[in-house]
Amino acid sequence: MVRYVPRLADGQKVKLAWPLTLFRLNHIFWPLDPSTGKWARYLDKILAVLGCLIFMQHNDAELRYLRFEAGNRNMDAFLTGMPTYLILVEAQFRSLHILLHFEELQKFLQVFYANIYIDLRKEPEMFRRVDGKMLINRCVSAMYGAVISGYLISPVFSLINKRKDFLYSMIFPFNSDPLHIFVPLLLSNVWVGIIIDSMMFGETSLLCELIVHLNGSYLLLKRDLELAIEKILAARERPFMAKQLKELIIKTLRKNVALNKFGQQLEAQYTLRVFIMFAFAAGLLCALSFKAYTNPMANYIYAIWFGAKTVELLSLGKIGTDLAYTTDSLSSMYYLTHWETILEHSTDPKENLRLLKLINLAIEMNSKPFYVTGLKYFRVSLQTGLKILQAAFSYFTFLTSMQRRQMSN
């Protein structure tokens, strides 16, 4: 089974950044190549169903642990298992949505890499500018890699100490001590950790790449329009100036509409998964910060995870805000086409009137900025990221006050 290989419009393979290269190996979250045969697709579906069953088994075992510790009123132990359980439930929702829309995701990515992705060979300066915005996200991916490494190394310490410990806080409804039961369960722990960790950094990296390249395409549209207008003004062919600008704006509008259409496809593809990601973020950050605060040295994994999630939200919000700012300036882009100068020199009154109507239409079409949203409930912006951090801090102060009350009693 071959996973989808991103290609440019001319068939050239896209050189993916390392987070997306690893994410492409995730057989649940990355679609198959269109050339995959029928039987290979059936096998992939069977593996996906088995993966979902493993997720459900982990969900049951981790929930049993949380219920047990909640019954004992052991808040510290309860919050130890909370982060992994929250991210597990989040992964289940997100994976289910992707599996139900696997074909649409593959076609969507095909359109992106063929039409929207900025080619390094054609636009090296813009590509470096766009790629530079992904550096923070790649640091986040490295931090998530450190988190999963901390979990995966725990079986080694278990073997050294001659203990049978799982990677996560779990209670199974059966005896898991026999070796022939423990080893498969431990291996399933490792598989779940790798799949979910690659989901955490991989899908965010992909979403950020989609947004920054779409933003870069809008900036190229603006640059090309300005350069073409300069040529029209320099040539100063008075009988044809209004017509030349009109044809240029029509050509630009067609590209503009294509970019807007892709933005709508991006919204349709990611709006639910963005909603799920942001909905779980505040609770996850609260639990992580509390564990890191109570015992920083012993819970260093939680501190790294907290840092990664915080920077992830802020970087994604900043990229979303940049796209909104760019699309908000499109109406000004059409207004600042030097149409006054062209009307002053043009000798064709009919074309002048058509030009004014077209500019008015272009401004009206781009009167609202574009935001990626979570089910239209919130926008992916820096402000939203800060609000989530504020909510997480409120939950954190509540938990610390509860802990002090328990200690005083």
mmCIF file of C-alpha atoms in Angstrom:
data_model
loop_
_atom_site.group_PDB
_atom_site.id
_atom_site.type_symbol
_atom_site.label_atom_id
_atom_site.label_comp_id
_atom_site.label_asym_id
_atom_site.label_seq_id
_atom_site.Cartn_x
_atom_site.Cartn_y
_atom_site.Cartn_z
ATOM 1 C CA MET A 1 0.000 0.000 0.000
ATOM 2 C CA VAL A 2 1.471 3.284 -1.175
ATOM 3 C CA ARG A 3 0.508 6.456 0.638
ATOM 4 C CA TYR A 4 -0.291 9.526 -1.446
ATOM 5 C CA VAL A 5 2.819 11.187 -2.891
ATOM 6 C CA PRO A 6 2.422 14.999 -3.246
ATOM 7 C CA ARG A 7 3.277 16.254 -6.725
ATOM 8 C CA LEU A 8 3.379 19.665 -8.373
ATOM 9 C CA ALA A 9 1.388 20.503 -11.512
ATOM 10 C CA ASP A 10 4.258 19.286 -13.744
ATOM 11 C CA GLY A 11 4.467 15.935 -11.948
ATOM 12 C CA GLN A 12 7.550 16.794 -9.891
ATOM 13 C CA LYS A 13 7.557 15.252 -6.407
ATOM 14 C CA VAL A 14 7.284 17.739 -3.555
ATOM 15 C CA LYS A 15 10.139 17.637 -1.078
ATOM 16 C CA LEU A 16 8.261 17.508 2.209
ATOM 17 C CA ALA A 17 9.624 18.913 5.466
ATOM 18 C CA TRP A 18 10.565 16.257 8.021
ATOM 19 C CA PRO A 19 7.354 16.553 10.123
ATOM 20 C CA LEU A 20 5.216 15.880 7.049
ATOM 21 C CA THR A 21 7.578 13.124 5.887
ATOM 22 C CA LEU A 22 6.950 11.314 9.172
ATOM 23 C CA PHE A 23 3.243 12.183 9.113
ATOM 24 C CA ARG A 24 2.961 10.600 5.660
ATOM 25 C CA LEU A 25 3.807 7.228 7.265
ATOM 26 C CA ASN A 26 0.713 7.484 9.485
ATOM 27 C CA HIS A 27 -1.683 5.010 7.869
ATOM 28 C CA ILE A 28 -4.756 6.478 9.586
ATOM 29 C CA PHE A 29 -4.283 10.181 8.933
ATOM 30 C CA TRP A 30 -2.572 10.206 5.500
ATOM 31 C CA PRO A 31 -4.585 9.056 2.441
ATOM 32 C CA LEU A 32 -3.669 6.340 -0.036
ATOM 33 C CA ASP A 33 -2.232 7.018 -3.474
ATOM 34 C CA PRO A 34 -4.878 7.060 -6.254
ATOM 35 C CA SER A 35 -3.046 4.184 -7.976
ATOM 36 C CA THR A 36 -3.717 1.841 -5.015
ATOM 37 C CA GLY A 37 -5.644 -1.270 -6.065
ATOM 38 C CA LYS A 38 -8.989 -2.470 -4.731
ATOM 39 C CA TRP A 39 -7.630 -5.239 -2.490
ATOM 40 C CA ALA A 40 -4.961 -2.960 -1.028
ATOM 41 C CA ARG A 41 -7.702 -0.464 -0.171
ATOM 42 C CA TYR A 42 -9.699 -3.211 1.550
ATOM 43 C CA LEU A 43 -6.620 -4.184 3.558
ATOM 44 C CA ASP A 44 -6.035 -0.554 4.530
ATOM 45 C CA LYS A 45 -9.635 -0.307 5.753
ATOM 46 C CA ILE A 46 -9.232 -3.482 7.809
ATOM 47 C CA LEU A 47 -6.070 -2.080 9.413
ATOM 48 C CA ALA A 48 -7.885 1.177 10.127
ATOM 49 C CA VAL A 49 -10.730 -0.716 11.840
ATOM 50 C CA LEU A 50 -8.196 -2.682 13.922
ATOM 51 C CA GLY A 51 -6.549 0.609 14.871
ATOM 52 C CA CYS A 52 -9.893 2.047 15.964
ATOM 53 C CA LEU A 53 -10.517 -1.068 18.098
ATOM 54 C CA ILE A 54 -7.127 -0.592 19.772
ATOM 55 C CA PHE A 55 -8.069 3.043 20.437
ATOM 56 C CA MET A 56 -11.328 1.878 22.030
ATOM 57 C CA GLN A 57 -9.497 -0.643 24.218
ATOM 58 C CA HIS A 58 -7.109 2.063 25.426
ATOM 59 C CA ASN A 59 -10.022 4.403 25.994
ATOM 60 C CA ASP A 60 -11.714 1.829 28.226
ATOM 61 C CA ALA A 61 -8.542 1.040 30.219
ATOM 62 C CA GLU A 62 -7.597 4.696 30.757
ATOM 63 C CA LEU A 63 -11.158 5.640 31.682
ATOM 64 C CA ARG A 64 -11.218 2.833 34.274
ATOM 65 C CA TYR A 65 -8.051 4.298 35.799
ATOM 66 C CA LEU A 66 -9.564 7.800 35.922
ATOM 67 C CA ARG A 67 -12.788 6.524 37.495
ATOM 68 C CA PHE A 68 -10.800 4.549 40.081
ATOM 69 C CA GLU A 69 -8.661 7.524 41.100
ATOM 70 C CA ALA A 70 -11.666 9.861 41.097
ATOM 71 C CA GLY A 71 -13.426 7.455 43.465
ATOM 72 C CA ASN A 72 -10.376 7.556 45.749
ATOM 73 C CA ARG A 73 -10.334 11.374 45.497
ATOM 74 C CA ASN A 74 -6.675 11.244 44.525
ATOM 75 C CA MET A 75 -6.443 14.383 42.400
ATOM 76 C CA ASP A 76 -2.729 14.061 41.643
ATOM 77 C CA ALA A 77 -3.074 10.496 40.343
ATOM 78 C CA PHE A 78 -6.261 11.446 38.486
ATOM 79 C CA LEU A 79 -4.503 14.285 36.650
ATOM 80 C CA THR A 80 -1.590 11.969 35.821
ATOM 81 C CA GLY A 81 -3.845 10.014 33.477
ATOM 82 C CA MET A 82 -5.932 12.941 32.269
ATOM 83 C CA PRO A 83 -3.602 14.355 29.516
ATOM 84 C CA THR A 84 -3.126 11.020 27.732
ATOM 85 C CA TYR A 85 -6.843 10.260 27.978
ATOM 86 C CA LEU A 86 -7.848 13.652 26.571
ATOM 87 C CA ILE A 87 -5.466 13.388 23.633
ATOM 88 C CA LEU A 88 -6.656 9.811 23.025
ATOM 89 C CA VAL A 89 -10.307 10.904 22.825
ATOM 90 C CA GLU A 90 -9.320 13.832 20.601
ATOM 91 C CA ALA A 91 -7.417 11.454 18.310
ATOM 92 C CA GLN A 92 -10.432 9.136 18.112
ATOM 93 C CA PHE A 93 -12.734 11.934 16.971
ATOM 94 C CA ARG A 94 -10.232 13.325 14.486
ATOM 95 C CA SER A 95 -9.286 9.922 13.055
ATOM 96 C CA LEU A 96 -12.948 8.980 12.616
ATOM 97 C CA HIS A 97 -13.602 12.181 10.661
ATOM 98 C CA ILE A 98 -10.573 11.589 8.429
ATOM 99 C CA LEU A 99 -11.454 7.952 7.744
ATOM 100 C CA LEU A 100 -14.958 9.000 6.695
ATOM 101 C CA HIS A 101 -13.504 11.583 4.273
ATOM 102 C CA PHE A 102 -10.359 9.796 3.073
ATOM 103 C CA GLU A 103 -11.053 10.250 -0.650
ATOM 104 C CA GLU A 104 -11.929 13.928 -0.251
ATOM 105 C CA LEU A 105 -8.696 14.544 1.675
ATOM 106 C CA GLN A 106 -6.594 12.972 -1.088
ATOM 107 C CA LYS A 107 -8.285 15.068 -3.798
ATOM 108 C CA PHE A 108 -7.960 18.178 -1.651
ATOM 109 C CA LEU A 109 -4.214 17.644 -1.163
ATOM 110 C CA GLN A 110 -3.828 16.954 -4.875
ATOM 111 C CA VAL A 111 -5.412 20.329 -5.698
ATOM 112 C CA PHE A 112 -3.259 22.066 -3.084
ATOM 113 C CA TYR A 113 0.102 20.765 -4.284
ATOM 114 C CA ALA A 114 -0.799 21.223 -7.964
ATOM 115 C CA ASN A 115 -2.321 24.726 -7.811
ATOM 116 C CA ILE A 116 -1.633 26.485 -4.499
ATOM 117 C CA TYR A 117 1.736 25.194 -3.258
ATOM 118 C CA ILE A 118 4.488 27.703 -4.087
ATOM 119 C CA ASP A 119 7.162 26.105 -6.258
ATOM 120 C CA LEU A 120 10.718 26.766 -5.081
ATOM 121 C CA ARG A 121 11.962 26.676 -8.695
ATOM 122 C CA LYS A 122 9.552 29.405 -9.883
ATOM 123 C CA GLU A 123 9.268 31.608 -6.798
ATOM 124 C CA PRO A 124 12.383 31.058 -4.648
ATOM 125 C CA GLU A 125 12.064 34.306 -2.698
ATOM 126 C CA MET A 126 8.389 33.798 -1.808
ATOM 127 C CA PHE A 127 9.015 30.131 -1.002
ATOM 128 C CA ARG A 128 11.769 31.043 1.475
ATOM 129 C CA ARG A 129 9.493 33.672 2.990
ATOM 130 C CA VAL A 130 6.647 31.170 3.374
ATOM 131 C CA ASP A 131 8.908 28.368 4.564
ATOM 132 C CA GLY A 132 10.398 30.653 7.197
ATOM 133 C CA LYS A 133 6.985 30.926 8.841
ATOM 134 C CA MET A 134 7.050 27.151 9.384
ATOM 135 C CA LEU A 135 10.207 27.157 11.530
ATOM 136 C CA ILE A 136 8.309 27.620 14.804
ATOM 137 C CA ASN A 137 5.971 24.795 13.868
ATOM 138 C CA ARG A 138 8.941 22.493 13.224
ATOM 139 C CA CYS A 139 10.306 23.338 16.669
ATOM 140 C CA VAL A 140 6.901 22.304 18.053
ATOM 141 C CA SER A 141 7.190 19.013 16.141
ATOM 142 C CA ALA A 142 10.597 18.413 17.713
ATOM 143 C CA MET A 143 9.106 19.052 21.162
ATOM 144 C CA TYR A 144 6.337 16.531 20.493
ATOM 145 C CA GLY A 145 9.046 14.089 19.439
ATOM 146 C CA ALA A 146 10.719 14.608 22.808
ATOM 147 C CA VAL A 147 7.389 13.928 24.547
ATOM 148 C CA ILE A 148 6.784 10.588 22.841
ATOM 149 C CA SER A 149 10.437 9.626 23.381
ATOM 150 C CA GLY A 150 9.886 10.108 27.104
ATOM 151 C CA TYR A 151 6.949 7.707 27.006
ATOM 152 C CA LEU A 152 8.613 5.125 24.753
ATOM 153 C CA ILE A 153 11.721 4.924 26.927
ATOM 154 C CA SER A 154 9.705 3.933 29.993
ATOM 155 C CA PRO A 155 9.569 0.188 29.059
ATOM 156 C CA VAL A 156 13.367 0.151 29.224
ATOM 157 C CA PHE A 157 13.307 1.373 32.820
ATOM 158 C CA SER A 158 10.547 -1.114 33.575
ATOM 159 C CA LEU A 159 12.759 -3.969 32.374
ATOM 160 C CA ILE A 160 15.705 -2.672 34.404
ATOM 161 C CA ASN A 161 13.538 -2.479 37.544
ATOM 162 C CA LYS A 162 11.828 -5.818 36.686
ATOM 163 C CA ARG A 163 8.348 -4.256 36.628
ATOM 164 C CA LYS A 164 5.468 -4.676 34.221
ATOM 165 C CA ASP A 165 4.379 -1.076 33.671
ATOM 166 C CA PHE A 166 2.419 0.249 30.745
ATOM 167 C CA LEU A 167 3.278 3.499 28.994
ATOM 168 C CA TYR A 168 0.097 5.181 30.207
ATOM 169 C CA SER A 169 -2.057 5.089 33.335
ATOM 170 C CA MET A 170 -4.398 2.162 32.641
ATOM 171 C CA ILE A 171 -6.494 -0.459 34.417
ATOM 172 C CA PHE A 172 -7.639 -3.419 32.334
ATOM 173 C CA PRO A 173 -10.763 -5.447 33.206
ATOM 174 C CA PHE A 174 -8.650 -8.624 33.118
ATOM 175 C CA ASN A 175 -5.329 -9.850 34.448
ATOM 176 C CA SER A 176 -2.637 -8.285 32.281
ATOM 177 C CA ASP A 177 0.354 -9.744 34.136
ATOM 178 C CA PRO A 178 0.901 -12.924 32.056
ATOM 179 C CA LEU A 179 3.679 -12.280 29.574
ATOM 180 C CA HIS A 180 1.663 -13.397 26.521
ATOM 181 C CA ILE A 181 -0.955 -10.744 27.407
ATOM 182 C CA PHE A 182 1.363 -8.003 28.693
ATOM 183 C CA VAL A 183 3.673 -7.885 25.646
ATOM 184 C CA PRO A 184 0.903 -7.374 23.013
ATOM 185 C CA LEU A 185 -0.704 -4.716 25.222
ATOM 186 C CA LEU A 186 2.639 -2.957 25.650
ATOM 187 C CA LEU A 187 3.228 -3.050 21.883
ATOM 188 C CA SER A 188 -0.234 -1.592 21.352
ATOM 189 C CA ASN A 189 0.775 1.189 23.779
ATOM 190 C CA VAL A 190 3.783 1.947 21.584
ATOM 191 C CA TRP A 191 1.677 1.923 18.395
ATOM 192 C CA VAL A 192 -0.933 4.245 19.898
ATOM 193 C CA GLY A 193 1.770 6.623 21.121
ATOM 194 C CA ILE A 194 3.457 6.844 17.718
ATOM 195 C CA ILE A 195 0.177 7.274 15.820
ATOM 196 C CA ILE A 196 -1.156 9.968 18.146
ATOM 197 C CA ASP A 197 2.139 11.829 18.433
ATOM 198 C CA SER A 198 2.550 11.936 14.649
ATOM 199 C CA MET A 199 -1.060 13.166 14.493
ATOM 200 C CA MET A 200 -0.365 15.958 16.988
ATOM 201 C CA PHE A 201 2.566 17.460 15.126
ATOM 202 C CA GLY A 202 1.804 16.171 11.607
ATOM 203 C CA GLU A 203 -1.728 17.400 11.064
ATOM 204 C CA THR A 204 -0.916 20.788 12.595
ATOM 205 C CA SER A 205 2.125 21.042 10.303
ATOM 206 C CA LEU A 206 -0.038 20.205 7.305
ATOM 207 C CA LEU A 207 -2.701 22.747 8.296
ATOM 208 C CA CYS A 208 -0.052 25.438 8.817
ATOM 209 C CA GLU A 209 1.501 24.631 5.437
ATOM 210 C CA LEU A 210 -1.884 24.879 3.732
ATOM 211 C CA ILE A 211 -2.538 28.289 5.299
ATOM 212 C CA VAL A 212 0.914 29.832 4.714
ATOM 213 C CA HIS A 213 1.029 28.745 1.064
ATOM 214 C CA LEU A 214 -2.492 30.044 0.483
ATOM 215 C CA ASN A 215 -1.417 33.318 2.086
ATOM 216 C CA GLY A 216 1.704 33.347 -0.099
ATOM 217 C CA SER A 217 -0.435 32.794 -3.218
ATOM 218 C CA TYR A 218 -2.534 35.841 -2.326
ATOM 219 C CA LEU A 219 0.657 37.879 -1.885
ATOM 220 C CA LEU A 220 1.916 36.731 -5.298
ATOM 221 C CA LEU A 221 -1.428 37.746 -6.783
ATOM 222 C CA LYS A 222 -1.008 41.218 -5.327
ATOM 223 C CA ARG A 223 2.612 41.493 -6.507
ATOM 224 C CA ASP A 224 1.813 40.392 -10.075
ATOM 225 C CA LEU A 225 -1.068 42.866 -10.300
ATOM 226 C CA GLU A 226 1.113 45.771 -9.173
ATOM 227 C CA LEU A 227 3.895 44.882 -11.642
ATOM 228 C CA ALA A 228 1.443 44.602 -14.541
ATOM 229 C CA ILE A 229 -0.121 47.989 -13.689
ATOM 230 C CA GLU A 230 3.323 49.591 -13.718
ATOM 231 C CA LYS A 231 3.839 48.281 -17.256
ATOM 232 C CA ILE A 232 0.491 49.700 -18.402
ATOM 233 C CA LEU A 233 1.329 53.112 -16.941
ATOM 234 C CA ALA A 234 4.823 53.065 -18.452
ATOM 235 C CA ALA A 235 3.546 52.144 -21.930
ATOM 236 C CA ARG A 236 0.781 54.810 -21.750
ATOM 237 C CA GLU A 237 -1.202 53.640 -24.778
ATOM 238 C CA ARG A 238 -3.999 56.115 -24.123
ATOM 239 C CA PRO A 239 -6.773 54.596 -26.291
ATOM 240 C CA PHE A 240 -6.265 51.163 -24.728
ATOM 241 C CA MET A 241 -5.245 51.872 -21.119
ATOM 242 C CA ALA A 242 -8.695 51.361 -19.589
ATOM 243 C CA LYS A 243 -9.232 48.170 -21.576
ATOM 244 C CA GLN A 244 -5.795 46.839 -20.600
ATOM 245 C CA LEU A 245 -6.455 47.450 -16.912
ATOM 246 C CA LYS A 246 -9.936 45.917 -17.214
ATOM 247 C CA GLU A 247 -8.528 42.736 -18.799
ATOM 248 C CA LEU A 248 -5.791 42.617 -16.158
ATOM 249 C CA ILE A 249 -8.322 42.892 -13.316
ATOM 250 C CA ILE A 250 -10.507 40.177 -14.913
ATOM 251 C CA LYS A 251 -7.486 37.874 -15.103
ATOM 252 C CA THR A 252 -6.583 38.678 -11.486
ATOM 253 C CA LEU A 253 -10.170 38.143 -10.339
ATOM 254 C CA ARG A 254 -10.230 34.663 -11.868
ATOM 255 C CA LYS A 255 -7.137 33.725 -9.870
ATOM 256 C CA ASN A 256 -8.655 35.448 -6.840
ATOM 257 C CA VAL A 257 -11.844 33.392 -7.148
ATOM 258 C CA ALA A 258 -9.800 30.183 -7.478
ATOM 259 C CA LEU A 259 -7.918 31.018 -4.277
ATOM 260 C CA ASN A 260 -11.173 31.882 -2.500
ATOM 261 C CA LYS A 261 -12.648 28.568 -3.624
ATOM 262 C CA PHE A 262 -9.649 26.693 -2.247
ATOM 263 C CA GLY A 263 -10.061 28.579 1.023
ATOM 264 C CA GLN A 264 -13.646 27.335 1.215
ATOM 265 C CA GLN A 265 -12.423 23.783 0.560
ATOM 266 C CA LEU A 266 -9.842 24.207 3.321
ATOM 267 C CA GLU A 267 -12.572 25.366 5.687
ATOM 268 C CA ALA A 268 -14.827 22.416 4.768
ATOM 269 C CA GLN A 269 -11.994 19.919 5.209
ATOM 270 C CA TYR A 270 -10.654 21.167 8.551
ATOM 271 C CA THR A 271 -13.426 23.044 10.345
ATOM 272 C CA LEU A 272 -14.558 20.053 12.439
ATOM 273 C CA ARG A 273 -11.050 18.840 13.253
ATOM 274 C CA VAL A 274 -9.971 22.378 14.211
ATOM 275 C CA PHE A 275 -13.008 22.595 16.484
ATOM 276 C CA ILE A 276 -12.062 19.296 18.163
ATOM 277 C CA MET A 277 -8.427 20.363 18.547
ATOM 278 C CA PHE A 278 -9.272 23.696 20.148
ATOM 279 C CA ALA A 279 -12.123 22.272 22.257
ATOM 280 C CA PHE A 280 -9.754 19.864 24.036
ATOM 281 C CA ALA A 281 -6.882 22.363 24.284
ATOM 282 C CA ALA A 282 -7.902 24.244 27.448
ATOM 283 C CA GLY A 283 -8.506 21.098 29.531
ATOM 284 C CA LEU A 284 -5.315 19.502 28.238
ATOM 285 C CA LEU A 285 -3.203 22.579 29.019
ATOM 286 C CA CYS A 286 -4.755 22.794 32.478
ATOM 287 C CA ALA A 287 -3.868 19.187 33.372
ATOM 288 C CA LEU A 288 -0.366 19.479 31.895
ATOM 289 C CA SER A 289 0.428 22.731 33.713
ATOM 290 C CA PHE A 290 -0.824 21.358 37.024
ATOM 291 C CA LYS A 291 1.338 18.225 36.792
ATOM 292 C CA ALA A 292 4.373 20.256 35.729
ATOM 293 C CA TYR A 293 3.762 22.736 38.565
ATOM 294 C CA THR A 294 3.379 20.172 41.362
ATOM 295 C CA ASN A 295 6.564 18.226 40.570
ATOM 296 C CA PRO A 296 8.633 19.765 37.743
ATOM 297 C CA MET A 297 11.572 17.344 37.907
ATOM 298 C CA ALA A 298 9.520 14.143 37.946
ATOM 299 C CA ASN A 299 6.993 15.437 35.413
ATOM 300 C CA TYR A 300 9.334 17.024 32.876
ATOM 301 C CA ILE A 301 7.434 15.308 30.025
ATOM 302 C CA TYR A 302 4.301 17.230 30.991
ATOM 303 C CA ALA A 303 6.277 20.494 30.982
ATOM 304 C CA ILE A 304 7.603 19.840 27.457
ATOM 305 C CA TRP A 305 4.138 18.806 26.302
ATOM 306 C CA PHE A 306 2.655 21.982 27.801
ATOM 307 C CA GLY A 307 5.242 24.116 26.021
ATOM 308 C CA ALA A 308 4.645 22.351 22.709
ATOM 309 C CA LYS A 309 0.864 22.743 22.920
ATOM 310 C CA THR A 310 1.119 26.410 23.909
ATOM 311 C CA VAL A 311 3.485 27.327 21.074
ATOM 312 C CA GLU A 312 1.385 25.235 18.666
ATOM 313 C CA LEU A 313 -1.778 27.195 19.467
ATOM 314 C CA LEU A 314 -0.036 30.574 19.254
ATOM 315 C CA SER A 315 1.833 29.780 16.013
ATOM 316 C CA LEU A 316 -1.311 28.410 14.346
ATOM 317 C CA GLY A 317 -3.263 31.445 15.554
ATOM 318 C CA LYS A 318 -0.588 33.823 14.205
ATOM 319 C CA ILE A 319 -0.639 32.127 10.795
ATOM 320 C CA GLY A 320 -4.452 32.310 10.727
ATOM 321 C CA THR A 321 -4.311 36.000 11.624
ATOM 322 C CA ASP A 322 -1.777 36.659 8.838
ATOM 323 C CA LEU A 323 -4.103 35.046 6.282
ATOM 324 C CA ALA A 324 -7.047 37.116 7.532
ATOM 325 C CA TYR A 325 -4.963 40.310 7.269
ATOM 326 C CA THR A 326 -3.905 39.476 3.705
ATOM 327 C CA THR A 327 -7.430 38.683 2.517
ATOM 328 C CA ASP A 328 -8.766 41.777 4.269
ATOM 329 C CA SER A 329 -6.382 43.918 2.193
ATOM 330 C CA LEU A 330 -7.597 42.489 -1.147
ATOM 331 C CA SER A 331 -10.333 45.111 -1.498
ATOM 332 C CA SER A 332 -7.708 47.831 -1.058
ATOM 333 C CA MET A 333 -5.532 46.056 -3.632
ATOM 334 C CA TYR A 334 -8.209 46.556 -6.298
ATOM 335 C CA TYR A 335 -8.901 50.126 -5.211
ATOM 336 C CA LEU A 336 -5.200 51.028 -5.419
ATOM 337 C CA THR A 337 -4.848 50.008 -9.065
ATOM 338 C CA HIS A 338 -4.169 53.615 -10.143
ATOM 339 C CA TRP A 339 -7.501 53.670 -11.928
ATOM 340 C CA GLU A 340 -7.713 57.456 -11.436
ATOM 341 C CA THR A 341 -4.495 57.959 -13.405
ATOM 342 C CA ILE A 342 -5.653 55.609 -16.131
ATOM 343 C CA LEU A 343 -9.041 57.329 -16.411
ATOM 344 C CA GLU A 344 -7.232 60.633 -16.653
ATOM 345 C CA HIS A 345 -5.219 59.467 -19.679
ATOM 346 C CA SER A 346 -7.749 57.117 -21.286
ATOM 347 C CA THR A 347 -9.658 58.309 -24.362
ATOM 348 C CA ASP A 348 -12.329 55.553 -24.369
ATOM 349 C CA PRO A 349 -15.311 56.606 -22.202
ATOM 350 C CA LYS A 350 -17.162 53.271 -22.587
ATOM 351 C CA GLU A 351 -14.171 51.293 -21.340
ATOM 352 C CA ASN A 352 -13.740 53.804 -18.525
ATOM 353 C CA LEU A 353 -17.268 53.099 -17.316
ATOM 354 C CA ARG A 354 -16.788 49.320 -17.588
ATOM 355 C CA LEU A 355 -13.546 49.613 -15.670
ATOM 356 C CA LEU A 356 -15.210 51.493 -12.807
ATOM 357 C CA LYS A 357 -18.005 48.911 -12.562
ATOM 358 C CA LEU A 358 -15.466 46.072 -12.540
ATOM 359 C CA ILE A 359 -13.390 47.677 -9.791
ATOM 360 C CA ASN A 360 -16.517 48.186 -7.727
ATOM 361 C CA LEU A 361 -17.416 44.493 -8.194
ATOM 362 C CA ALA A 362 -13.890 43.366 -7.248
ATOM 363 C CA ILE A 363 -13.956 45.448 -4.059
ATOM 364 C CA GLU A 364 -17.368 44.075 -3.115
ATOM 365 C CA MET A 365 -16.265 40.468 -3.734
ATOM 366 C CA ASN A 366 -13.346 40.879 -1.304
ATOM 367 C CA SER A 367 -15.075 42.967 1.353
ATOM 368 C CA LYS A 368 -14.683 40.331 4.095
ATOM 369 C CA PRO A 369 -11.457 38.685 5.335
ATOM 370 C CA PHE A 370 -11.139 34.909 5.239
ATOM 371 C CA TYR A 371 -10.677 32.962 8.464
ATOM 372 C CA VAL A 372 -10.309 29.241 9.062
ATOM 373 C CA THR A 373 -12.920 28.507 11.735
ATOM 374 C CA GLY A 374 -13.965 25.760 14.086
ATOM 375 C CA LEU A 375 -17.532 25.028 12.932
ATOM 376 C CA LYS A 376 -18.041 28.825 12.631
ATOM 377 C CA TYR A 377 -17.905 28.896 16.444
ATOM 378 C CA PHE A 378 -14.489 30.572 16.625
ATOM 379 C CA ARG A 379 -11.775 31.749 14.268
ATOM 380 C CA VAL A 380 -8.238 30.410 14.043
ATOM 381 C CA SER A 381 -6.464 33.547 15.171
ATOM 382 C CA LEU A 382 -3.928 34.730 17.696
ATOM 383 C CA GLN A 383 -6.753 36.151 19.800
ATOM 384 C CA THR A 384 -8.442 32.733 20.007
ATOM 385 C CA GLY A 385 -5.174 31.113 21.080
ATOM 386 C CA LEU A 386 -4.739 33.661 23.855
ATOM 387 C CA LYS A 387 -8.320 33.109 25.050
ATOM 388 C CA ILE A 388 -7.671 29.356 25.309
ATOM 389 C CA LEU A 389 -4.540 30.023 27.365
ATOM 390 C CA GLN A 390 -6.539 32.333 29.653
ATOM 391 C CA ALA A 391 -9.181 29.624 30.153
ATOM 392 C CA ALA A 392 -6.496 27.030 30.889
ATOM 393 C CA PHE A 393 -4.919 29.342 33.470
ATOM 394 C CA SER A 394 -8.323 29.820 35.137
ATOM 395 C CA TYR A 395 -8.783 26.049 35.407
ATOM 396 C CA PHE A 396 -5.213 25.739 36.710
ATOM 397 C CA THR A 397 -5.780 28.249 39.532
ATOM 398 C CA PHE A 398 -8.972 26.397 40.463
ATOM 399 C CA LEU A 399 -7.108 23.068 40.711
ATOM 400 C CA THR A 400 -4.275 24.551 42.763
ATOM 401 C CA SER A 401 -6.782 26.041 45.214
ATOM 402 C CA MET A 402 -8.471 22.633 45.510
ATOM 403 C CA GLN A 403 -5.109 21.007 46.161
ATOM 404 C CA ARG A 404 -4.295 23.468 48.934
ATOM 405 C CA ARG A 405 -7.683 22.822 50.526
ATOM 406 C CA GLN A 406 -7.064 19.048 50.463
ATOM 407 C CA MET A 407 -3.622 19.492 52.012
ATOM 408 C CA SER A 408 -4.988 21.743 54.755
ATOM 409 C CA ASN A 409 -7.634 19.145 55.639
#
